[in-house]
């Protein structure tokens, strides 16, 4: 209540006005874009509204729309998996582990090495389900180890230091892992072996045909998220994690080993990023030592969009971000006549972040922080 | 210190000094809690009462002296070591896990136990003691009223099935009527055989139910006597409230 009073009393500054303007501008962009899209879709090119339209815009048919949506969701589910790690570590230690994107990259890299080995051994083509299971296991284990070592070596000695310090350290850790990868495996892009044809085939009823690898990605991501949800909400370990996130001193009074719980949190976040890594490899077929960067930042945005510290929010944020960056260029930007709209994917992702922060600063599912929590 | 029939103290502090950084908080504190006792620690604000409890539980590391549990020196052992052996605390301001449900809070109290049947039994015991708690098991504990939170905090501590229960100002923030009920509950827990070490500001109330008590002043034990004698002691008010 006092906060509300204080807010009302605070005079509006130029910054406030600018933020309000941004809020309206972005809302207007979305509304007009969608309107123009609907006109383009349903009224046809020779209507009085033509001048609002992009003359060259193509109608989007259901197949194309579905394709975009499924790509968006499969990519978004990977953002969601990575976002979980950002969110869990933030929940427990209160800082953003910017090296988490590199954990994802380690997952993709080790997945690549394993798949190529399995390909050479012929297992990849002959028994793909076995091969992919091994690859998922190996990359999950390696990513988990990376996250655990990161905590042990870089962050634990900084426990109790102001939050800015582990945050800056995490940027250093990130460079370290990128360069280690370049040193060990050589710089540049490396290719995953080609997926077997039967997997790449489109599947499903005619109106809903989806590439098999996208189905695989979405199914594996959903399974991983379900497992995580169960772990956090329904097991003793999960309860301990939530307790440590809230109050470390009292958690230790309950007999919880706080350090071990923090390691567990890193490990689980790492495992999720590892799974996302191998799924990324399956979907895009190539990895570089910089693969962790952009997806990492987007996953971080997804965690913020969903409400940092909230696991359901991380998943929802990932899907929102993936879906909008895939759909918005065609649905909003093209009808408005924005040129080069297909290249604006990344910009869209960050605009979504800005928009959510403007409209709902706590994120979609975030709780309002009390003053003491925020301190 | 009064030795009760030559029995071994359950939990003991010997010559404890505790610092926060360079600030010297506890100064040569000696105290002992015997099985089945109800004792209280009195003292003004910032006299070091909470620090005493935290030092006993290993949540704060003393700079010198010994914390002894069942005759074993337990300095440097993690808090879980003491909790496992039957020491637990109802912390100052209750400190529930506000985002967790009431039931989850109670279950966390039994975190170190694996006897499913015993845990269920103790849950029932807590429900009997606090019927209000049972009605709110799935509610987030942060949404409870202060009085209800106090019940959950006590219930959570009891779920560890303690032999000695440390209580840091259990009547803080409770309405006068509730304070009375609260003290009755503490006596009830005590009668079930749990030793109680209570920190209180409410000296008269605390001493009226306690066997013995100590008065702490700027980190030093200045009075150490039976409850009756402390109640009769004219120095009590002077030293404890800093009056006179
Ligand atoms: N974590 C800490 N770091 C530094 N100083 C502390 C810390 N905790 C307590 N202190 C200081 O130690 C002194 C004793 O604190 P303590 O909490 O033990 O007092 P108390 O007797 O419980 O007081 P109250 O009745 O107000 O609860 C106080 O001056 C306090 O400021
Ligand atoms: Mg205190």
XYZ file of C-alpha atoms and ligand atoms in Angstrom:
651
model
C 0.000 0.000 0.000
C 2.761 2.386 0.926
C 4.443 1.572 -2.372
C 1.282 2.549 -4.255
C 1.079 5.804 -2.388
C 4.690 6.583 -3.047
C 4.186 5.868 -6.736
C 1.250 8.202 -6.978
C 3.157 10.969 -5.299
C 6.265 10.615 -7.436
C 6.166 13.236 -10.203
C 6.135 11.987 -13.781
C 9.493 12.482 -15.356
C 10.510 12.707 -18.994
C 11.600 9.088 -18.751
C 8.130 8.042 -17.623
C 6.605 9.827 -20.596
C 9.047 8.195 -22.958
C 8.228 4.762 -21.545
C 4.517 5.396 -21.908
C 5.122 6.473 -25.482
C 7.073 3.277 -26.141
C 4.305 1.229 -24.621
C 1.738 2.822 -26.930
C 4.000 2.689 -29.955
C 4.679 -1.019 -29.565
C 1.036 -1.779 -28.899
C 0.087 0.227 -31.979
C 2.674 -1.649 -34.034
C 1.180 -4.975 -33.030
C -2.417 -3.881 -33.526
C -1.874 -2.203 -36.917
C 0.356 -5.000 -38.095
C -2.215 -7.646 -37.263
C -4.965 -5.518 -38.807
C -3.010 -5.085 -42.017
C -2.310 -8.799 -42.016
C -5.992 -9.651 -41.684
C -6.880 -7.241 -44.472
C -4.235 -8.757 -46.669
C -5.453 -12.244 -45.876
C -9.173 -11.797 -46.206
C -9.986 -8.708 -48.261
C -7.586 -9.188 -51.130
C -5.209 -6.820 -52.823
C -7.778 -4.578 -54.542
C -9.463 -3.053 -51.539
C -9.531 0.529 -50.290
C -6.995 -0.272 -47.622
C -4.363 -1.209 -50.118
C -2.242 1.775 -49.352
C -1.739 0.423 -45.857
C -0.436 -2.762 -47.269
C 2.832 -3.922 -48.551
C 2.115 -4.219 -52.259
C 4.471 -7.132 -52.623
C 3.203 -9.034 -49.630
C 2.095 -12.544 -50.235
C -0.858 -14.115 -48.619
C 0.161 -16.555 -45.997
C -1.473 -19.933 -46.554
C -2.149 -22.429 -43.793
C 0.809 -24.623 -44.724
C 3.239 -21.738 -44.488
C 1.686 -20.491 -41.289
C 1.844 -23.932 -39.741
C 5.463 -24.265 -40.804
C 6.360 -20.999 -39.105
C 4.416 -21.850 -35.993
C 6.017 -25.259 -35.612
C 9.524 -23.908 -36.199
C 8.823 -21.177 -33.687
C 7.542 -23.588 -31.102
C 10.343 -26.092 -31.547
C 12.930 -23.347 -31.266
C 10.978 -21.792 -28.424
C 10.955 -25.054 -26.522
C 14.747 -25.021 -26.671
C 14.790 -21.447 -25.376
C 12.496 -22.645 -22.619
C 14.829 -25.492 -21.673
C 17.792 -23.135 -21.469
C 15.738 -20.478 -19.687
C 15.029 -22.941 -16.882
C 18.703 -22.900 -15.957
C 18.852 -19.098 -15.821
C 15.704 -19.009 -13.777
C 16.661 -21.729 -11.296
C 20.097 -20.291 -10.614
C 18.590 -16.847 -10.231
C 16.029 -18.272 -7.824
C 18.666 -19.901 -5.640
C 21.586 -17.469 -5.825
C 19.985 -14.274 -7.061
C 22.381 -13.628 -9.921
C 22.261 -14.168 -13.679
C 24.694 -16.827 -14.780
C 25.607 -15.475 -18.196
C 27.796 -18.500 -18.855
C 24.691 -20.680 -18.973
C 24.463 -20.246 -22.751
C 27.893 -21.902 -22.941
C 26.573 -24.901 -21.047
C 24.063 -25.238 -23.851
C 26.894 -24.951 -26.384
C 28.836 -27.678 -24.584
C 25.739 -29.854 -24.883
C 25.520 -29.168 -28.615
C 29.274 -29.735 -29.094
C 29.535 -32.978 -27.170
C 26.343 -34.125 -28.878
C 28.053 -33.425 -32.173
C 31.177 -35.357 -31.294
C 29.147 -38.306 -30.095
C 26.873 -38.307 -33.140
C 29.801 -38.168 -35.518
C 31.491 -41.065 -33.736
C 28.255 -43.035 -33.851
C 27.878 -42.126 -37.521
C 31.340 -43.462 -38.297
C 30.502 -46.637 -36.420
C 27.353 -46.968 -38.515
C 25.033 -46.884 -35.525
C 23.548 -43.499 -36.545
C 21.984 -44.909 -39.716
C 21.332 -48.470 -38.590
C 19.860 -47.882 -35.180
C 19.028 -44.200 -34.948
C 16.910 -44.370 -31.774
C 19.803 -46.005 -29.915
C 22.253 -43.488 -31.340
C 20.171 -40.483 -30.398
C 19.617 -41.863 -26.917
C 23.377 -42.215 -26.440
C 23.992 -38.743 -27.850
C 21.365 -37.189 -25.576
C 22.850 -38.978 -22.575
C 26.416 -37.962 -23.345
C 25.596 -34.323 -24.010
C 23.382 -34.120 -20.927
C 26.121 -35.562 -18.747
C 28.796 -33.274 -20.195
C 26.625 -30.174 -19.854
C 25.725 -31.140 -16.291
C 29.393 -31.567 -15.425
C 30.231 -28.216 -16.986
C 27.560 -26.484 -14.917
C 28.633 -28.213 -11.715
C 32.315 -27.407 -12.232
C 31.398 -23.839 -13.049
C 29.613 -23.518 -9.717
C 32.374 -25.217 -7.791
C 35.308 -23.349 -9.343
C 33.950 -19.952 -10.283
C 30.902 -19.163 -8.167
C 31.200 -20.922 -4.820
C 34.251 -18.922 -3.715
C 32.182 -15.803 -4.416
C 29.235 -16.827 -2.246
C 28.359 -13.875 -0.078
C 30.025 -11.335 -2.375
C 27.809 -8.633 -3.898
C 25.779 -9.980 -6.796
C 27.562 -7.948 -9.420
C 30.734 -9.927 -8.816
C 29.502 -13.422 -9.759
C 27.659 -11.785 -12.641
C 30.841 -10.333 -14.092
C 32.632 -13.585 -13.344
C 30.015 -15.429 -15.371
C 30.885 -13.326 -18.412
C 34.505 -14.350 -17.941
C 33.492 -18.004 -17.595
C 31.568 -17.641 -20.816
C 34.642 -16.435 -22.749
C 36.719 -19.144 -21.145
C 34.418 -21.918 -22.312
C 34.078 -20.480 -25.830
C 37.827 -20.272 -26.228
C 38.436 -23.670 -24.700
C 36.068 -25.118 -27.259
C 37.863 -23.326 -30.098
C 41.189 -24.530 -28.749
C 40.188 -28.175 -28.346
C 37.998 -28.615 -31.399
C 39.181 -25.850 -33.671
C 37.183 -22.746 -34.497
C 34.343 -22.607 -36.980
C 31.188 -24.513 -37.763
C 31.029 -28.268 -37.450
C 28.306 -30.355 -38.997
C 26.148 -32.998 -37.420
C 25.674 -36.146 -39.511
C 22.586 -36.067 -41.705
C 19.466 -37.323 -39.976
C 18.023 -40.521 -41.472
C 15.428 -39.882 -44.156
C 12.585 -41.546 -42.264
C 12.972 -39.014 -39.496
C 13.049 -36.000 -41.789
C 9.828 -37.100 -43.524
C 6.797 -35.015 -42.792
C 4.340 -36.730 -40.557
C 0.805 -36.386 -39.316
C -2.584 -35.900 -40.992
C -2.494 -33.899 -44.222
C -3.646 -30.665 -42.644
C -1.023 -30.946 -39.951
C 2.080 -32.359 -41.558
C 5.191 -31.644 -39.541
C 8.812 -32.552 -40.132
C 9.723 -35.589 -38.026
C 12.750 -33.915 -36.437
C 10.570 -31.060 -35.189
C 8.197 -33.536 -33.614
C 11.196 -35.198 -31.987
C 12.454 -31.871 -30.629
C 9.095 -30.822 -29.225
C 8.420 -34.228 -27.683
C 11.845 -34.479 -26.038
C 11.623 -30.897 -24.749
C 8.145 -31.489 -23.353
C 9.295 -34.692 -21.651
C 12.297 -32.934 -20.114
C 10.111 -30.108 -18.832
C 7.585 -32.534 -17.377
C 10.381 -34.409 -15.610
C 11.750 -31.152 -14.241
C 8.346 -30.025 -13.050
C 7.879 -33.321 -11.257
C 11.305 -33.081 -9.678
C 10.843 -29.551 -8.416
C 7.229 -29.745 -7.294
C 6.832 -33.308 -6.148
C 10.104 -34.597 -4.732
C 12.005 -33.970 -1.544
C 14.971 -32.640 -3.527
C 12.697 -30.163 -5.250
C 11.229 -29.043 -1.964
C 14.748 -28.513 -0.637
C 15.600 -26.464 -3.744
C 12.597 -24.236 -3.255
C 13.380 -23.849 0.425
C 16.988 -22.868 -0.294
C 15.778 -20.394 -2.914
C 13.660 -18.703 -0.301
C 15.769 -18.692 2.862
C 19.166 -20.367 3.059
C 19.595 -19.945 6.796
C 16.283 -21.550 7.680
C 16.813 -24.202 5.018
C 19.978 -25.219 6.831
C 17.996 -25.218 10.089
C 15.726 -27.822 8.501
C 18.844 -29.923 8.001
C 19.133 -29.213 4.277
C 22.680 -29.200 2.923
C 22.568 -25.807 1.206
C 25.778 -26.188 -0.808
C 24.713 -29.545 -2.129
C 21.298 -28.196 -3.058
C 22.908 -25.341 -4.969
C 25.064 -27.832 -6.862
C 21.945 -29.867 -7.624
C 20.295 -26.751 -9.002
C 23.223 -26.070 -11.310
C 23.295 -29.717 -12.336
C 19.624 -29.800 -13.247
C 19.841 -26.499 -15.123
C 22.898 -27.874 -16.916
C 21.094 -31.073 -17.854
C 18.231 -29.087 -19.361
C 20.682 -26.952 -21.345
C 22.487 -30.101 -22.496
C 19.256 -31.568 -23.816
C 18.506 -28.265 -25.541
C 22.001 -28.412 -27.052
C 21.592 -31.762 -28.721
C 18.102 -30.817 -29.899
C 19.600 -27.693 -31.457
C 22.089 -29.883 -33.280
C 19.316 -32.106 -34.572
C 17.258 -29.147 -35.736
C 19.956 -27.005 -37.339
C 22.674 -29.542 -38.032
C 25.648 -27.355 -37.193
C 27.461 -25.927 -34.183
C 30.188 -23.366 -33.624
C 31.876 -22.267 -30.438
C 29.596 -19.201 -30.534
C 26.386 -21.230 -30.739
C 25.718 -20.536 -27.072
C 25.633 -16.789 -27.426
C 22.430 -15.785 -29.171
C 20.232 -18.650 -27.938
C 21.662 -17.977 -24.489
C 20.661 -14.330 -24.543
C 17.269 -15.176 -25.970
C 16.717 -17.826 -23.330
C 17.649 -15.287 -20.705
C 15.084 -12.945 -22.255
C 12.591 -15.795 -22.188
C 13.237 -16.301 -18.485
C 12.621 -12.605 -17.869
C 9.539 -12.555 -20.106
C 8.096 -15.481 -18.170
C 9.060 -14.002 -14.809
C 12.529 -14.821 -13.578
C 12.635 -17.447 -10.860
C 9.386 -18.972 -12.086
C 9.843 -22.310 -13.872
C 6.493 -22.448 -15.627
C 7.202 -18.885 -16.707
C 10.542 -19.887 -18.219
C 8.842 -22.452 -20.422
C 6.011 -20.085 -21.372
C 8.532 -17.317 -22.018
C 10.544 -19.596 -24.310
C 7.507 -20.569 -26.338
C 6.300 -16.965 -26.505
C 9.651 -15.750 -27.704
C 10.206 -18.588 -30.173
C 6.665 -18.297 -31.509
C 6.728 -14.545 -31.931
C 10.144 -14.306 -33.508
C 9.050 -16.874 -36.022
C 5.580 -15.492 -36.743
C 5.826 -11.747 -36.200
C 7.960 -10.976 -39.262
C 5.281 -12.405 -41.559
C 2.266 -11.523 -39.480
C 3.094 -8.003 -38.428
C 6.140 -6.628 -40.174
C 5.560 -7.749 -43.752
C 1.981 -6.472 -43.981
C 3.244 -3.126 -42.735
C 5.718 -3.037 -45.548
C 8.844 -3.326 -43.432
C 11.678 -4.289 -45.713
C 13.936 -7.164 -44.917
C 11.422 -8.502 -42.454
C 12.809 -12.026 -42.555
C 16.060 -10.733 -41.122
C 14.366 -9.123 -38.164
C 13.826 -12.300 -36.181
C 16.299 -11.403 -33.462
C 15.037 -7.851 -33.228
C 11.531 -9.192 -32.719
C 12.688 -11.389 -29.850
C 14.172 -8.448 -28.011
C 11.210 -6.202 -28.803
C 9.015 -8.808 -27.137
C 11.279 -8.611 -24.090
C 11.071 -4.818 -24.022
C 7.330 -4.872 -24.512
C 6.732 -7.340 -21.689
C 9.009 -5.385 -19.385
C 7.113 -2.195 -20.172
C 3.682 -3.651 -19.662
C 4.372 -6.128 -16.887
C 7.801 -5.599 -15.344
C 7.622 -8.790 -13.300
C 7.177 -10.924 -16.421
C 4.152 -12.947 -17.404
C 4.101 -15.171 -14.332
C 6.416 -13.304 -12.014
C 5.401 -12.419 -8.508
C 5.572 -8.846 -7.469
C 8.799 -8.507 -5.522
C 8.525 -6.927 -2.127
C 11.031 -4.211 -1.349
C 13.083 -6.493 0.882
C 13.280 -9.265 -1.718
C 14.528 -6.833 -4.280
C 17.218 -5.360 -2.062
C 25.673 -23.853 37.435
C 23.066 -26.098 38.998
C 23.722 -29.708 38.288
C 20.509 -31.682 38.329
C 21.127 -34.910 40.187
C 24.503 -35.180 38.497
C 22.831 -35.758 35.100
C 24.685 -34.865 31.920
C 23.472 -31.685 30.218
C 21.723 -32.221 26.911
C 23.101 -29.092 25.336
C 25.779 -26.881 26.749
C 27.839 -23.777 26.005
C 31.262 -23.466 27.594
C 33.122 -20.181 27.549
C 31.623 -19.120 24.248
C 32.750 -15.963 22.480
C 31.083 -14.992 19.235
C 32.041 -12.189 16.882
C 30.339 -10.692 13.852
C 33.347 -9.456 11.978
C 35.259 -7.388 14.521
C 32.227 -6.839 16.757
C 32.351 -8.905 19.923
C 28.811 -10.115 20.659
C 28.891 -13.038 23.117
C 31.426 -12.805 25.921
C 32.408 -15.962 27.851
C 28.905 -17.356 27.896
C 28.333 -20.569 29.875
C 24.977 -22.257 29.979
C 23.541 -25.732 30.131
C 20.193 -27.273 29.349
C 19.278 -30.567 31.012
C 16.886 -33.164 29.593
C 13.249 -32.260 30.142
C 13.918 -28.754 31.458
C 12.183 -25.524 30.575
C 14.684 -22.701 30.786
C 14.655 -19.164 29.513
C 17.128 -16.571 28.392
C 16.192 -12.973 29.051
C 17.795 -9.782 27.882
C 17.170 -6.443 26.245
C 17.382 -5.716 22.562
C 20.701 -6.499 20.930
C 21.983 -8.233 24.051
C 22.878 -11.290 21.963
C 19.976 -13.653 22.638
C 19.386 -14.674 19.050
C 23.119 -14.956 18.548
C 23.247 -17.396 21.476
C 20.668 -19.644 19.827
C 22.381 -19.464 16.451
C 25.719 -20.289 18.026
C 24.198 -23.297 19.776
C 22.900 -24.580 16.451
C 26.102 -23.977 14.548
C 24.455 -21.350 12.323
C 27.067 -18.927 13.610
C 30.597 -20.081 14.313
C 31.932 -19.082 17.770
C 35.432 -17.609 17.861
C 36.301 -19.527 21.012
C 34.670 -21.891 23.476
C 32.743 -25.104 23.048
C 29.219 -26.103 22.168
C 28.569 -29.520 23.657
C 25.742 -31.894 22.774
C 25.392 -35.044 24.888
C 28.964 -34.588 26.047
C 30.314 -34.309 22.501
C 31.917 -31.085 21.273
C 29.998 -30.096 18.169
C 31.712 -26.849 17.153
C 32.224 -26.665 13.429
C 29.641 -29.356 12.716
C 26.930 -28.350 10.246
C 23.540 -27.394 11.642
C 22.089 -30.561 10.157
C 24.301 -32.571 12.529
C 22.548 -31.041 15.531
C 19.098 -31.184 13.970
C 19.598 -34.883 13.287
C 20.412 -35.357 16.972
C 17.300 -33.660 18.242
C 18.068 -29.953 18.506
C 15.897 -27.541 16.600
C 14.595 -24.009 16.726
C 11.539 -21.878 16.174
C 13.362 -18.885 14.715
C 12.775 -15.237 15.467
C 9.933 -13.850 13.330
C 8.892 -17.427 12.440
C 10.659 -17.386 9.088
C 8.308 -19.730 7.271
C 8.979 -20.569 3.644
C 6.328 -18.159 2.458
C 6.043 -19.422 -1.101
C 5.652 -23.009 0.042
C 2.394 -24.471 1.262
C 1.721 -25.055 4.940
C 2.045 -28.803 4.450
C 5.374 -28.400 2.645
C 6.646 -26.285 5.515
C 5.692 -28.990 7.978
C 7.271 -31.675 5.802
C 10.505 -29.704 5.605
C 10.611 -29.800 9.389
C 10.978 -33.560 9.040
C 13.524 -33.235 6.213
C 16.159 -35.409 7.872
C 13.747 -38.141 8.890
C 12.919 -41.144 6.791
C 10.366 -42.918 8.977
C 7.260 -42.314 6.884
C 4.959 -43.710 9.583
C 6.506 -41.625 12.338
C 6.239 -38.514 10.181
C 2.553 -39.142 9.511
C 2.002 -39.718 13.206
C 3.708 -36.427 14.069
C 1.694 -34.605 11.402
C -1.461 -35.843 13.118
C -0.062 -34.676 16.437
C 0.531 -31.203 14.994
C -3.007 -31.148 13.560
C -4.395 -32.085 16.976
C -2.443 -29.326 18.588
C -3.321 -26.732 15.925
C -6.638 -27.584 14.250
C -6.431 -24.292 12.345
C -3.299 -25.482 10.593
C -5.039 -28.544 9.272
C -7.647 -26.395 7.535
C -4.960 -24.525 5.636
C -2.555 -27.237 4.558
C -2.490 -26.293 0.887
C -2.452 -22.558 1.384
C 0.814 -20.717 0.781
C 2.197 -20.065 4.233
C 2.956 -16.434 3.381
C -0.777 -15.750 3.235
C -1.406 -16.885 6.818
C -2.037 -14.471 9.662
C 0.763 -13.859 12.138
C -0.822 -16.117 14.743
C -1.321 -18.908 12.245
C 2.269 -18.534 11.086
C 3.406 -18.951 14.669
C 1.477 -22.238 14.847
C 3.047 -23.490 11.628
C 6.503 -22.454 12.834
C 6.004 -24.432 16.039
C 4.540 -27.344 14.119
C 7.462 -27.309 11.710
C 9.931 -27.454 14.589
C 7.996 -30.291 16.255
C 8.129 -32.271 13.002
C 11.836 -32.750 13.620
C 10.817 -34.623 16.791
C 13.258 -32.587 18.895
C 14.658 -33.459 22.307
C 15.420 -29.817 22.883
C 13.523 -27.006 21.266
C 15.025 -23.528 21.079
C 12.434 -20.783 20.758
C 13.354 -17.250 19.807
C 10.689 -14.874 21.135
C 7.698 -17.115 20.465
C 5.234 -14.484 21.642
C 6.522 -11.673 19.451
C 3.759 -9.979 17.511
C 0.944 -11.976 19.089
C -2.185 -10.417 20.610
C -2.239 -10.637 24.442
C -4.857 -13.402 24.400
C -2.732 -15.411 21.988
C 0.381 -14.908 24.079
C -1.348 -16.733 26.915
C -2.401 -19.627 24.653
C 1.064 -19.717 23.209
C 2.658 -20.125 26.631
C 0.183 -22.888 27.420
C 1.210 -24.664 24.239
C 4.860 -24.349 25.154
C 4.090 -25.924 28.511
C 2.182 -28.692 26.784
C 5.138 -29.442 24.505
C 7.375 -29.387 27.542
C 5.149 -31.834 29.385
C 5.498 -34.236 26.481
C 9.151 -34.487 27.443
C 10.811 -31.909 25.188
C 13.421 -29.714 26.832
C 12.738 -26.086 26.030
C 15.160 -23.207 25.823
C 13.179 -20.054 25.349
C 14.323 -16.545 24.561
C 11.824 -13.961 25.739
C 11.332 -10.253 26.235
C 8.287 -10.961 28.364
C 10.248 -11.762 31.529
C 7.397 -12.293 33.994
C 5.472 -14.542 31.683
C 8.528 -16.569 30.746
C 9.780 -16.970 34.302
C 6.340 -18.004 35.517
C 6.568 -21.209 33.481
C 10.344 -21.736 33.472
C 12.515 -23.800 35.825
C 15.601 -21.659 35.489
C 16.746 -18.620 33.617
C 19.673 -16.470 32.572
C 19.854 -12.778 31.950
C 22.105 -11.576 29.186
C 23.412 -8.035 29.059
C 25.592 -6.837 26.166
C 26.627 -10.400 25.505
C 27.484 -11.351 29.068
C 25.496 -13.569 31.443
C 24.801 -11.286 34.393
C 22.237 -13.407 36.246
C 21.918 -17.170 36.419
C 19.348 -18.549 38.827
C 16.138 -20.478 39.331
C 13.040 -18.862 37.946
C 11.547 -18.192 41.388
C 14.653 -16.449 42.623
C 14.953 -14.427 39.433
C 11.358 -13.306 39.748
C 12.064 -12.184 43.296
C 15.358 -10.554 42.372
C 15.192 -6.750 42.419
C 18.268 -6.646 40.195
C 16.339 -8.377 37.432
C 14.410 -5.369 36.270
C 17.426 -3.156 36.680
C 19.833 -5.287 34.712
C 17.365 -6.666 32.229
C 15.598 -3.506 31.261
C 18.626 -1.353 31.764
C 16.652 0.632 34.294
C 18.242 2.154 37.369
N 24.582 -11.221 10.884
C 24.999 -10.204 11.661
N 26.035 -9.432 11.261
C 26.495 -8.416 12.036
N 25.969 -8.090 13.218
C 24.933 -8.818 13.680
C 24.397 -9.903 12.918
N 23.388 -10.448 13.607
C 23.286 -9.729 14.738
N 24.220 -8.763 14.784
C 24.401 -7.806 15.893
O 24.661 -8.522 17.068
C 24.020 -7.905 18.173
C 23.185 -8.939 18.911
O 22.158 -9.364 18.059
P 21.060 -10.433 18.480
O 20.185 -10.640 17.308
O 21.733 -11.607 19.039
O 20.278 -9.645 19.612
P 18.983 -10.073 20.403
O 19.353 -10.123 21.826
O 18.375 -11.272 19.810
O 18.057 -8.789 20.160
P 16.463 -8.698 19.927
O 15.832 -8.800 21.245
O 16.305 -7.332 19.345
O 16.086 -9.785 18.999
C 23.230 -6.747 17.622
O 23.925 -5.569 17.894
C 23.170 -7.014 16.143
O 23.171 -5.807 15.420
Mg 16.720 -11.640 18.733
